[in-house]
JSON list of C-alpha atoms and ligand atoms in Angstrom, two decimals:
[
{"chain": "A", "resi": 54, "resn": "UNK", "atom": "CA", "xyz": [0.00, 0.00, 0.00]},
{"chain": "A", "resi": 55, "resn": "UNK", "atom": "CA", "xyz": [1.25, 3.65, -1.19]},
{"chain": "A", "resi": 56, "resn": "UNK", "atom": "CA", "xyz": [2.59, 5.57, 2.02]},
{"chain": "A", "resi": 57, "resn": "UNK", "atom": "CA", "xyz": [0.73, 9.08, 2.26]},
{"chain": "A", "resi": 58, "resn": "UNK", "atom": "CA", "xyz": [2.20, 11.69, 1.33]},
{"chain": "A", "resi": 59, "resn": "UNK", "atom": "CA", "xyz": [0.08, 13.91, 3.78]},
{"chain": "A", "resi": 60, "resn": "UNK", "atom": "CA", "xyz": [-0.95, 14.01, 7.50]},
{"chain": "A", "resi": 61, "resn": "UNK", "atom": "CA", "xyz": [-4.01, 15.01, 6.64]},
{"chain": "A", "resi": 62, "resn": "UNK", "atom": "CA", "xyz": [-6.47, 13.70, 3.50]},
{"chain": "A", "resi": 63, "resn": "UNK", "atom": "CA", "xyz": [-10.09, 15.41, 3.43]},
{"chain": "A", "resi": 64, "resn": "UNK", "atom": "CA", "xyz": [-12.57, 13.14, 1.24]},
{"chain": "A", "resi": 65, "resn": "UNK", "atom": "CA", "xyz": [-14.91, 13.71, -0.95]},
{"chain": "A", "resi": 66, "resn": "UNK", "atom": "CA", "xyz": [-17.47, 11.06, -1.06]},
{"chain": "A", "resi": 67, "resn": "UNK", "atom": "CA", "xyz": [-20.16, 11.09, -4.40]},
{"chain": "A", "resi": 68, "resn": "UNK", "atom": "CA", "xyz": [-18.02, 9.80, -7.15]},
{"chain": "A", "resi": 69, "resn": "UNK", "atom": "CA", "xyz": [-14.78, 10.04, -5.25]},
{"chain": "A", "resi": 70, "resn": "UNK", "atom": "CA", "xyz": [-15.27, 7.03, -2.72]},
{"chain": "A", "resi": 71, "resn": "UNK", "atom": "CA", "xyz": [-18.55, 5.96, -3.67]},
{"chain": "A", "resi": 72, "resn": "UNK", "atom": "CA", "xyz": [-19.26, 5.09, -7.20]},
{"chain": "A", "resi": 73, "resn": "UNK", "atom": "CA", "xyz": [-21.09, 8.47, -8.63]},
{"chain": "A", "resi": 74, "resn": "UNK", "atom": "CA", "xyz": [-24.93, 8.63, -8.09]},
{"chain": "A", "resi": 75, "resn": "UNK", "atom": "CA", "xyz": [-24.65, 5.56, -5.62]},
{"chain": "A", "resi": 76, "resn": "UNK", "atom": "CA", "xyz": [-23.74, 3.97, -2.32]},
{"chain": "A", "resi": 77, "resn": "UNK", "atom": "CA", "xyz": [-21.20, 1.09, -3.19]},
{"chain": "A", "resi": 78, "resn": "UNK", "atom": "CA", "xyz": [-17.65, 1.97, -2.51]},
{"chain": "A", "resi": 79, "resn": "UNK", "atom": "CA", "xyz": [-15.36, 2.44, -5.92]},
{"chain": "A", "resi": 80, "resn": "UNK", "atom": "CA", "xyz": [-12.89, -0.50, -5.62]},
{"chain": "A", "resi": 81, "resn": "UNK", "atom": "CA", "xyz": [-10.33, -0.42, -3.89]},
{"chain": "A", "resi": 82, "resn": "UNK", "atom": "CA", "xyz": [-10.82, 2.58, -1.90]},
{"chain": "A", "resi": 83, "resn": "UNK", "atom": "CA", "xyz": [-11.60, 0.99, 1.38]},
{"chain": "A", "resi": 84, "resn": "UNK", "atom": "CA", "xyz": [-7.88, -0.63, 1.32]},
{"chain": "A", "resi": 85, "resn": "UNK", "atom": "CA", "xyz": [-6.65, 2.57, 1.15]},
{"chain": "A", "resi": 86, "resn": "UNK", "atom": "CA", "xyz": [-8.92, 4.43, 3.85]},
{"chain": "A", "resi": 87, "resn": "UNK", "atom": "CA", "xyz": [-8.05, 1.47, 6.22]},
{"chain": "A", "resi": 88, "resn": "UNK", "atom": "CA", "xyz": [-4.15, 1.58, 5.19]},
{"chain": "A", "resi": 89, "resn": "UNK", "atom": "CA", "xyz": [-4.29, 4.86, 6.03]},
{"chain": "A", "resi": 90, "resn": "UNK", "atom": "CA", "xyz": [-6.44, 5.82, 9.07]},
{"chain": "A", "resi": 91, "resn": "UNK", "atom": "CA", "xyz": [-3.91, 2.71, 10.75]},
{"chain": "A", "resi": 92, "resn": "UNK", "atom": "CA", "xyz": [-0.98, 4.82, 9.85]},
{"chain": "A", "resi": 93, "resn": "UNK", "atom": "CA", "xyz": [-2.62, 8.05, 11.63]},
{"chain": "A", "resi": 94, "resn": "UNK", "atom": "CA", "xyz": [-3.42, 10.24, 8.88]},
{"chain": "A", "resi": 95, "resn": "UNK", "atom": "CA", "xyz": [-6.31, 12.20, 10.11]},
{"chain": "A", "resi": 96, "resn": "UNK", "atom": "CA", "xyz": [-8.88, 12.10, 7.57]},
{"chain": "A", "resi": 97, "resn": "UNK", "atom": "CA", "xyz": [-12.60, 13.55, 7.20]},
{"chain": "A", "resi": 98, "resn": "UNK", "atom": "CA", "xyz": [-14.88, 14.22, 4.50]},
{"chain": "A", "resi": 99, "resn": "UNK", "atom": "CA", "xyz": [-16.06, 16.74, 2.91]},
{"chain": "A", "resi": 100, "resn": "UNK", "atom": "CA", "xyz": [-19.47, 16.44, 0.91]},
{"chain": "A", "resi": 101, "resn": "UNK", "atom": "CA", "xyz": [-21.82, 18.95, -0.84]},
{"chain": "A", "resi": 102, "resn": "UNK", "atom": "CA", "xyz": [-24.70, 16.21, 0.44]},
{"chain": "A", "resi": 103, "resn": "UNK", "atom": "CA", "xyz": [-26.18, 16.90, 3.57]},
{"chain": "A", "resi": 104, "resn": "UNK", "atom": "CA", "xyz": [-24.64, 16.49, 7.01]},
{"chain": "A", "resi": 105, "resn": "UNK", "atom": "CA", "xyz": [-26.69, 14.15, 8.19]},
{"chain": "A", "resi": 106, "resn": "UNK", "atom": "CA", "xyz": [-27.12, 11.81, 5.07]},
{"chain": "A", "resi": 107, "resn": "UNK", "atom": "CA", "xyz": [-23.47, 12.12, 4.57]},
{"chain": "A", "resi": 108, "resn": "UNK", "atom": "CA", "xyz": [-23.01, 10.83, 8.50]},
{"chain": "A", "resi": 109, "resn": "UNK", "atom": "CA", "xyz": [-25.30, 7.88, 7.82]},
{"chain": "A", "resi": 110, "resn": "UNK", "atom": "CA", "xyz": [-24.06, 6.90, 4.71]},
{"chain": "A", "resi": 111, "resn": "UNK", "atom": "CA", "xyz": [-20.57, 6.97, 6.68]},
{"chain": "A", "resi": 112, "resn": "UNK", "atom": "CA", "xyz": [-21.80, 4.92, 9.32]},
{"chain": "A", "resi": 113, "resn": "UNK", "atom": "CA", "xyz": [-24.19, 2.57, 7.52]},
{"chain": "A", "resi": 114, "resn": "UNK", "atom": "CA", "xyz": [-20.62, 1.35, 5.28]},
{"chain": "A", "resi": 115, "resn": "UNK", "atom": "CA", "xyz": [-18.69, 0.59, 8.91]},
{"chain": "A", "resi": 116, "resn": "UNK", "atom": "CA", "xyz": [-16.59, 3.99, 7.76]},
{"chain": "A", "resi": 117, "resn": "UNK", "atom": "CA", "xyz": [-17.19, 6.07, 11.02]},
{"chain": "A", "resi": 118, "resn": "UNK", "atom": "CA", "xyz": [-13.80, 4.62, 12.12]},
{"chain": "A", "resi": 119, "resn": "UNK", "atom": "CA", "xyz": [-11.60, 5.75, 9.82]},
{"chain": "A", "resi": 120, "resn": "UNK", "atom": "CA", "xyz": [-12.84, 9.48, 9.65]},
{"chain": "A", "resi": 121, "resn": "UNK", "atom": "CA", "xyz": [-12.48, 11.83, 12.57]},
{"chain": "A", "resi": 122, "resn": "UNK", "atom": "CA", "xyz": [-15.20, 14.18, 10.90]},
{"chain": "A", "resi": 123, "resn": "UNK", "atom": "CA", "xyz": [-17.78, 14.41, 8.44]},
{"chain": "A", "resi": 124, "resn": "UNK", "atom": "CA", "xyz": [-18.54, 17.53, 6.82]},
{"chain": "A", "resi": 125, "resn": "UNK", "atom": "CA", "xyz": [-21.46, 18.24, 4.71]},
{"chain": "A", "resi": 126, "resn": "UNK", "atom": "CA", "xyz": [-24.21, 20.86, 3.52]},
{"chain": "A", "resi": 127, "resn": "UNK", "atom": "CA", "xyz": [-25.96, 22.70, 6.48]},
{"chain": "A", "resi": 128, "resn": "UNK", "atom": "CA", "xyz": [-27.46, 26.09, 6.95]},
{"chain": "A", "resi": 129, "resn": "UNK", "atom": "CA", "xyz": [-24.82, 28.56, 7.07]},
{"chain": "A", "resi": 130, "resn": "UNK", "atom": "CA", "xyz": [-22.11, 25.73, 5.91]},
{"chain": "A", "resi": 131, "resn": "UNK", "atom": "CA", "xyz": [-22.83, 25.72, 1.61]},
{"chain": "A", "resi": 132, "resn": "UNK", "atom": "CA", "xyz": [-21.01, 24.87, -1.50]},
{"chain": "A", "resi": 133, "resn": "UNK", "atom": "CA", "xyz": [-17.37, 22.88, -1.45]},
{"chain": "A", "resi": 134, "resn": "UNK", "atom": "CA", "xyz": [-15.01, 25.52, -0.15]},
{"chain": "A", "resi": 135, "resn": "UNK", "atom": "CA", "xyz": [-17.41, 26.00, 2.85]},
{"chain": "A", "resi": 136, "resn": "UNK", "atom": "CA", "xyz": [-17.52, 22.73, 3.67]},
{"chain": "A", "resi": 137, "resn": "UNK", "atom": "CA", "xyz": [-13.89, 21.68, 3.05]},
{"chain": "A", "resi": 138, "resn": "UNK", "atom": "CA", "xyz": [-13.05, 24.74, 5.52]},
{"chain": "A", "resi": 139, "resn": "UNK", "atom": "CA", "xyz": [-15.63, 22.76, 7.75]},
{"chain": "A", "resi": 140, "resn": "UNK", "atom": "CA", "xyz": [-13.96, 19.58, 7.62]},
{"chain": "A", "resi": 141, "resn": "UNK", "atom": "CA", "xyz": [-10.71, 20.97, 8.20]},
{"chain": "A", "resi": 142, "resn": "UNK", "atom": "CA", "xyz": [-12.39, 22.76, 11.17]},
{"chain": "A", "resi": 143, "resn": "UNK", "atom": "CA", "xyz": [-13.72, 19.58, 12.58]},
{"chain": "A", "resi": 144, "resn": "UNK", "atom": "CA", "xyz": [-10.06, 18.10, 12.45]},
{"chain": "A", "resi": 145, "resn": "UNK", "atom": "CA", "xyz": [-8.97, 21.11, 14.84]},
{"chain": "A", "resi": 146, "resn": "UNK", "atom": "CA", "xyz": [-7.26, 22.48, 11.48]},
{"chain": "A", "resi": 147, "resn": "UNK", "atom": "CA", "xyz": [-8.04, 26.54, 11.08]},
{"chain": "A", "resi": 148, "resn": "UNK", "atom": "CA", "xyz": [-7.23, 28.13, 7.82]},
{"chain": "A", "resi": 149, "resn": "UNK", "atom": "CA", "xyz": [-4.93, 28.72, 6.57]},
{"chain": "A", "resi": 150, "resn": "UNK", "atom": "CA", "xyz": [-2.00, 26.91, 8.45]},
{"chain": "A", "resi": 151, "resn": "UNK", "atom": "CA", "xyz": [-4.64, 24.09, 8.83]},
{"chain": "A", "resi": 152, "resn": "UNK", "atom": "CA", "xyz": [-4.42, 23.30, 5.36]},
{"chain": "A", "resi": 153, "resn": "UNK", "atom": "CA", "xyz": [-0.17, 22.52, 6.34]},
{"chain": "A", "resi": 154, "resn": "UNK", "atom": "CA", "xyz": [0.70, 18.70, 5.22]},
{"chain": "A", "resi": 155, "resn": "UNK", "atom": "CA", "xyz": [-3.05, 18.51, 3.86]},
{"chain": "A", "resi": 156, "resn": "UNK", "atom": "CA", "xyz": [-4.87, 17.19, 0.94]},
{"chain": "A", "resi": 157, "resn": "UNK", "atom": "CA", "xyz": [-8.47, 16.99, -0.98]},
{"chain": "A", "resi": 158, "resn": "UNK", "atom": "CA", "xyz": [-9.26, 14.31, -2.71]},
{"chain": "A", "resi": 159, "resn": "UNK", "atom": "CA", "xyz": [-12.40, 14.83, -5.36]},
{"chain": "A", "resi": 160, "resn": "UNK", "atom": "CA", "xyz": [-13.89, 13.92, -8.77]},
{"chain": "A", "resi": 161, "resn": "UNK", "atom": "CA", "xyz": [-15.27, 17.69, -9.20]},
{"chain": "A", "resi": 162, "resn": "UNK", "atom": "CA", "xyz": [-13.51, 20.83, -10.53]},
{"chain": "A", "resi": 163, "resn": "UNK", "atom": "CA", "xyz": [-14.96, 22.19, -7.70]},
{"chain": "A", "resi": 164, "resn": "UNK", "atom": "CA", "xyz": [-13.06, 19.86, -5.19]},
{"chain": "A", "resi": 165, "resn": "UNK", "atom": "CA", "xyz": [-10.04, 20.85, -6.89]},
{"chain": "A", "resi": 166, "resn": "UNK", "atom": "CA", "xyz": [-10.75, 24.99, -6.87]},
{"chain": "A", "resi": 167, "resn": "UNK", "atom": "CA", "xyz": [-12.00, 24.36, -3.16]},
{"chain": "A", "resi": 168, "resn": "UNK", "atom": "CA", "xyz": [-8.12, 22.80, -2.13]},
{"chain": "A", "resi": 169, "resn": "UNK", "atom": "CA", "xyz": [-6.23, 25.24, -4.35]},
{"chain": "A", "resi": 170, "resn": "UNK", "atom": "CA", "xyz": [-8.73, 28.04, -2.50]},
{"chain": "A", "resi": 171, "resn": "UNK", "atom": "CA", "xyz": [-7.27, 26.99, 0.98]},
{"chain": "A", "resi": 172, "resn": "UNK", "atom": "CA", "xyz": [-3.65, 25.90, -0.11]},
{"chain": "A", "resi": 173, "resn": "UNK", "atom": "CA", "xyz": [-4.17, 22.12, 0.40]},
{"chain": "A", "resi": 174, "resn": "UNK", "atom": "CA", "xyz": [-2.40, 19.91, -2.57]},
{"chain": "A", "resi": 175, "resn": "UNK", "atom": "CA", "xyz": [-5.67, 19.02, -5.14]},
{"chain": "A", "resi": 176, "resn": "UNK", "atom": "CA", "xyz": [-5.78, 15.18, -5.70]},
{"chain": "A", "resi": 177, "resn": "UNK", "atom": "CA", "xyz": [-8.21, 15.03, -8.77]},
{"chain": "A", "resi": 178, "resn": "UNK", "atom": "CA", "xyz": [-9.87, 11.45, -9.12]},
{"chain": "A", "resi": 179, "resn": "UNK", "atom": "CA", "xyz": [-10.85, 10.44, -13.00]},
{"chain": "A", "resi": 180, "resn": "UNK", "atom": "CA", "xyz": [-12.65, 7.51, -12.03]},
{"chain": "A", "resi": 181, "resn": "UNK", "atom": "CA", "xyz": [-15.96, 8.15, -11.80]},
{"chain": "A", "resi": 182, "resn": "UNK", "atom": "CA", "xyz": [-15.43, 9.91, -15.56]},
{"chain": "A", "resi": 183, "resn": "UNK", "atom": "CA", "xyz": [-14.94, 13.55, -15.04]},
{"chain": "A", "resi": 184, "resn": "UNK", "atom": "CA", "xyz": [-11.75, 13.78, -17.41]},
{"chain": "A", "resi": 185, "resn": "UNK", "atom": "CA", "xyz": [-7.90, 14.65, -16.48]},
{"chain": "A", "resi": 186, "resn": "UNK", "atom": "CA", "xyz": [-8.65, 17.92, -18.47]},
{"chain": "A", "resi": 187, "resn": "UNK", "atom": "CA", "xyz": [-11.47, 19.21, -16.52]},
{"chain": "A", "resi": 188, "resn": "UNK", "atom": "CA", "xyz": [-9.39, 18.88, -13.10]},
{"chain": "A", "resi": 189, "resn": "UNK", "atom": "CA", "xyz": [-6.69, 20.73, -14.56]},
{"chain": "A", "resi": 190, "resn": "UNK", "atom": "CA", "xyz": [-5.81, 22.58, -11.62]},
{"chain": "A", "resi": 191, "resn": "UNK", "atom": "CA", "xyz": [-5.22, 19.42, -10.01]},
{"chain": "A", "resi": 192, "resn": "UNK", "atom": "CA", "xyz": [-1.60, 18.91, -8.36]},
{"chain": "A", "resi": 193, "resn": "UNK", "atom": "CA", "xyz": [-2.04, 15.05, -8.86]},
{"chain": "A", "resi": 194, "resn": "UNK", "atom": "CA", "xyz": [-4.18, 13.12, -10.90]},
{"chain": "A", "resi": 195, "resn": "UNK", "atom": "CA", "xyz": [-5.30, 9.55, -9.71]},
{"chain": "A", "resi": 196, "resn": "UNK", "atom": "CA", "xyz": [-6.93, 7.44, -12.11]},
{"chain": "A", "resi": 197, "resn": "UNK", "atom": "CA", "xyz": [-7.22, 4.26, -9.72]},
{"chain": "A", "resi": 198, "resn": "UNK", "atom": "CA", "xyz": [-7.16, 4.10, -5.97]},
{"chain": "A", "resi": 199, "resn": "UNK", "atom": "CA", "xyz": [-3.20, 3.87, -4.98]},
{"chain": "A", "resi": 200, "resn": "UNK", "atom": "CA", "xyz": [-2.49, 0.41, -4.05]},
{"chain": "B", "resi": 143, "resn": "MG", "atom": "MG1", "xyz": [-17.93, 14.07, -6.11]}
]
């Protein structure tokens, strides 16, 4: 299993760790989730669905575990840069040095904007079909889980 490169890896979860429009994991992701939560990355994520659906879908997949918060839409708390400054939040991380040693992982161009907004490195995910070119401000580019 890759090592992570950062202390801290913020999630998004349509299309990014579960396959887009659904609730079954994209393969291979829970390998890496586990690999790293063990190795004490602090991880959250960081949704445009709603809090509380996000929190069940968390803990209805045996996730809660591996993420120390779950960020989502709520009143006050809207669109990705809100949130991902919410998840952050919830890992004791305040922007801007809270986005030090941290990344976002997404399928959008708007995960990507929202990391390069707060100075996290952008992982952009391809898998779920949004292509490489559309993520272009991405910093990496993953077009399978890291194994
Ligand atoms: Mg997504």
């Amino acid at each position: 299993m890759l090592t992570c490169p950062w202390s801290c890896v913020v999630w998004d979860l349509d299309g990014t760790l579960l396959e887009r429009g659904g609730l079954r994991p994209v393969d291979g992701v829970e390998a890496v989730l586990a690999a790293w939560a063990g190795a004490g990355v602090e991880m959250a994520v960081a949704t445009s669905a709603s809090t509380s659906t996000a929190r069940q879908v968390v803990d209805g997949l045996g996730w809660s575990g591996w993420f120390s918060h779950v960020a989502g839409s709520a009143p006050g708390v809207a669109g990705k840069d809100e949130v991902l400054a919410e998840a952050l939040l919830g890992l004791g991380r305040v922007l801007p040095e809270g986005a030090a040693g941290a990344a976002m992982v997404g399928d959008s161009p708007a995960d990507v904007a929202a990391a390069r907004r707060h100075g996290l490195t952008a992982v952009g995910v391809t898998w779920s079909g949004t292509p490489a070119d559309a993520l272009g401000g991405a910093d990496v580019i993953w077009t399978r889980p890291p194994s």
